[in-house]
Amino acid sequence: MVVDLQDTTCNLEGADIQAFVDGAQPDRWPSTNKVAIVAPREIDQYDHLFALTSGLAKRGLKIAVFYDSKPAVTWLADTI
């Protein structure tokens, strides 16, 4: 799955991020699923995006942030 934030404006708050992470149920996803988030380098809330992806990764979700869609697609296609 690709989440493209290139042309979006989002407001991630710490409490909302924690609630989302706490409510995530990665055990309900097939173990082969991955999430690639594509965000601009100059994103204002990069620290919040990092907290979101780190929290979800700690829960077992395969997730990564990219600045360009090509490496994101390559990562998603990698089955190793």
PDB file of C-alpha atoms in Angstrom:
ATOM      1  CA  MET A   1       0.000   0.000   0.000  1.00  0.00           C
ATOM      2  CA  VAL A   2       1.246   3.495  -0.801  1.00  0.00           C
ATOM      3  CA  VAL A   3       0.152   6.518   1.241  1.00  0.00           C
ATOM      4  CA  ASP A   4       1.037   9.549  -0.865  1.00  0.00           C
ATOM      5  CA  LEU A   5       1.407  12.747   1.174  1.00  0.00           C
ATOM      6  CA  GLN A   6       3.259  14.684  -1.542  1.00  0.00           C
ATOM      7  CA  ASP A   7       0.466  17.185  -2.232  1.00  0.00           C
ATOM      8  CA  THR A   8      -1.368  17.121   1.073  1.00  0.00           C
ATOM      9  CA  THR A   9      -1.464  19.110   4.233  1.00  0.00           C
ATOM     10  CA  CYS A  10      -1.977  17.136   7.401  1.00  0.00           C
ATOM     11  CA  ASN A  11      -1.978  17.982  11.053  1.00  0.00           C
ATOM     12  CA  LEU A  12      -0.641  15.133  13.146  1.00  0.00           C
ATOM     13  CA  GLU A  13      -0.921  15.625  16.898  1.00  0.00           C
ATOM     14  CA  GLY A  14       0.960  13.493  19.406  1.00  0.00           C
ATOM     15  CA  ALA A  15      -2.158  12.233  21.195  1.00  0.00           C
ATOM     16  CA  ASP A  16      -3.853  11.353  17.898  1.00  0.00           C
ATOM     17  CA  ILE A  17      -0.769   9.482  16.726  1.00  0.00           C
ATOM     18  CA  GLN A  18      -0.575   7.476  19.930  1.00  0.00           C
ATOM     19  CA  ALA A  19      -4.288   6.640  19.793  1.00  0.00           C
ATOM     20  CA  PHE A  20      -3.941   5.488  16.179  1.00  0.00           C
ATOM     21  CA  VAL A  21      -0.887   3.355  16.986  1.00  0.00           C
ATOM     22  CA  ASP A  22      -2.576   1.860  20.051  1.00  0.00           C
ATOM     23  CA  GLY A  23      -5.667   0.985  18.004  1.00  0.00           C
ATOM     24  CA  ALA A  24      -3.753  -0.566  15.123  1.00  0.00           C
ATOM     25  CA  GLN A  25      -4.190  -4.300  14.731  1.00  0.00           C
ATOM     26  CA  PRO A  26      -1.326  -5.443  12.513  1.00  0.00           C
ATOM     27  CA  ASP A  27      -2.015  -9.067  13.432  1.00  0.00           C
ATOM     28  CA  ARG A  28      -5.127  -8.801  11.239  1.00  0.00           C
ATOM     29  CA  TRP A  29      -2.986  -7.993   8.177  1.00  0.00           C
ATOM     30  CA  PRO A  30      -1.279 -10.663   6.124  1.00  0.00           C
ATOM     31  CA  SER A  31       2.406 -10.800   7.093  1.00  0.00           C
ATOM     32  CA  THR A  32       3.368  -9.897   3.524  1.00  0.00           C
ATOM     33  CA  ASN A  33       1.622  -6.489   3.621  1.00  0.00           C
ATOM     34  CA  LYS A  34       3.761  -3.374   3.590  1.00  0.00           C
ATOM     35  CA  VAL A  35       2.949   0.333   3.820  1.00  0.00           C
ATOM     36  CA  ALA A  36       5.086   2.918   2.042  1.00  0.00           C
ATOM     37  CA  ILE A  37       4.489   6.546   2.977  1.00  0.00           C
ATOM     38  CA  VAL A  38       5.686   9.037   0.365  1.00  0.00           C
ATOM     39  CA  ALA A  39       6.165  12.506   1.858  1.00  0.00           C
ATOM     40  CA  PRO A  40       7.957  15.669   0.755  1.00  0.00           C
ATOM     41  CA  ARG A  41      11.355  16.339   2.324  1.00  0.00           C
ATOM     42  CA  GLU A  42      10.163  19.669   3.659  1.00  0.00           C
ATOM     43  CA  ILE A  43       7.203  18.253   5.571  1.00  0.00           C
ATOM     44  CA  ASP A  44       6.600  20.446   8.629  1.00  0.00           C
ATOM     45  CA  GLN A  45       5.668  17.601  10.912  1.00  0.00           C
ATOM     46  CA  TYR A  46       8.344  15.103  10.009  1.00  0.00           C
ATOM     47  CA  ASP A  47       8.883  14.276  13.697  1.00  0.00           C
ATOM     48  CA  HIS A  48       5.205  13.321  14.042  1.00  0.00           C
ATOM     49  CA  LEU A  49       5.349  11.246  10.866  1.00  0.00           C
ATOM     50  CA  PHE A  50       8.416   9.503  12.274  1.00  0.00           C
ATOM     51  CA  ALA A  51       6.561   8.836  15.554  1.00  0.00           C
ATOM     52  CA  LEU A  52       3.647   7.334  13.618  1.00  0.00           C
ATOM     53  CA  THR A  53       5.777   5.039  11.467  1.00  0.00           C
ATOM     54  CA  SER A  54       8.033   4.031  14.363  1.00  0.00           C
ATOM     55  CA  GLY A  55       5.062   3.213  16.558  1.00  0.00           C
ATOM     56  CA  LEU A  56       3.423   1.116  13.864  1.00  0.00           C
ATOM     57  CA  ALA A  57       6.713  -0.658  13.081  1.00  0.00           C
ATOM     58  CA  LYS A  58       7.104  -1.552  16.763  1.00  0.00           C
ATOM     59  CA  ARG A  59       3.642  -3.119  16.590  1.00  0.00           C
ATOM     60  CA  GLY A  60       4.865  -5.368  13.769  1.00  0.00           C
ATOM     61  CA  LEU A  61       3.721  -3.464  10.686  1.00  0.00           C
ATOM     62  CA  LYS A  62       6.170  -3.290   7.790  1.00  0.00           C
ATOM     63  CA  ILE A  63       6.198   0.466   7.147  1.00  0.00           C
ATOM     64  CA  ALA A  64       8.695   2.965   5.760  1.00  0.00           C
ATOM     65  CA  VAL A  65       8.841   6.625   4.706  1.00  0.00           C
ATOM     66  CA  PHE A  66      10.178   7.700   1.322  1.00  0.00           C
ATOM     67  CA  TYR A  67      10.725  11.070  -0.367  1.00  0.00           C
ATOM     68  CA  ASP A  68      10.082   9.698  -3.866  1.00  0.00           C
ATOM     69  CA  SER A  69       7.593   7.175  -5.168  1.00  0.00           C
ATOM     70  CA  LYS A  70      10.098   5.123  -7.206  1.00  0.00           C
ATOM     71  CA  PRO A  71      12.064   3.786  -4.219  1.00  0.00           C
ATOM     72  CA  ALA A  72       8.764   3.250  -2.381  1.00  0.00           C
ATOM     73  CA  VAL A  73       7.441   1.057  -5.191  1.00  0.00           C
ATOM     74  CA  THR A  74      10.752  -0.833  -5.372  1.00  0.00           C
ATOM     75  CA  TRP A  75      10.624  -1.469  -1.611  1.00  0.00           C
ATOM     76  CA  LEU A  76       7.013  -2.643  -1.848  1.00  0.00           C
ATOM     77  CA  ALA A  77       7.861  -5.015  -4.681  1.00  0.00           C
ATOM     78  CA  ASP A  78      10.813  -6.551  -2.822  1.00  0.00           C
ATOM     79  CA  THR A  79       9.675  -9.913  -1.487  1.00  0.00           C
ATOM     80  CA  ILE A  80      12.858 -10.844   0.380  1.00  0.00           C
TER      81      ILE A  80
END
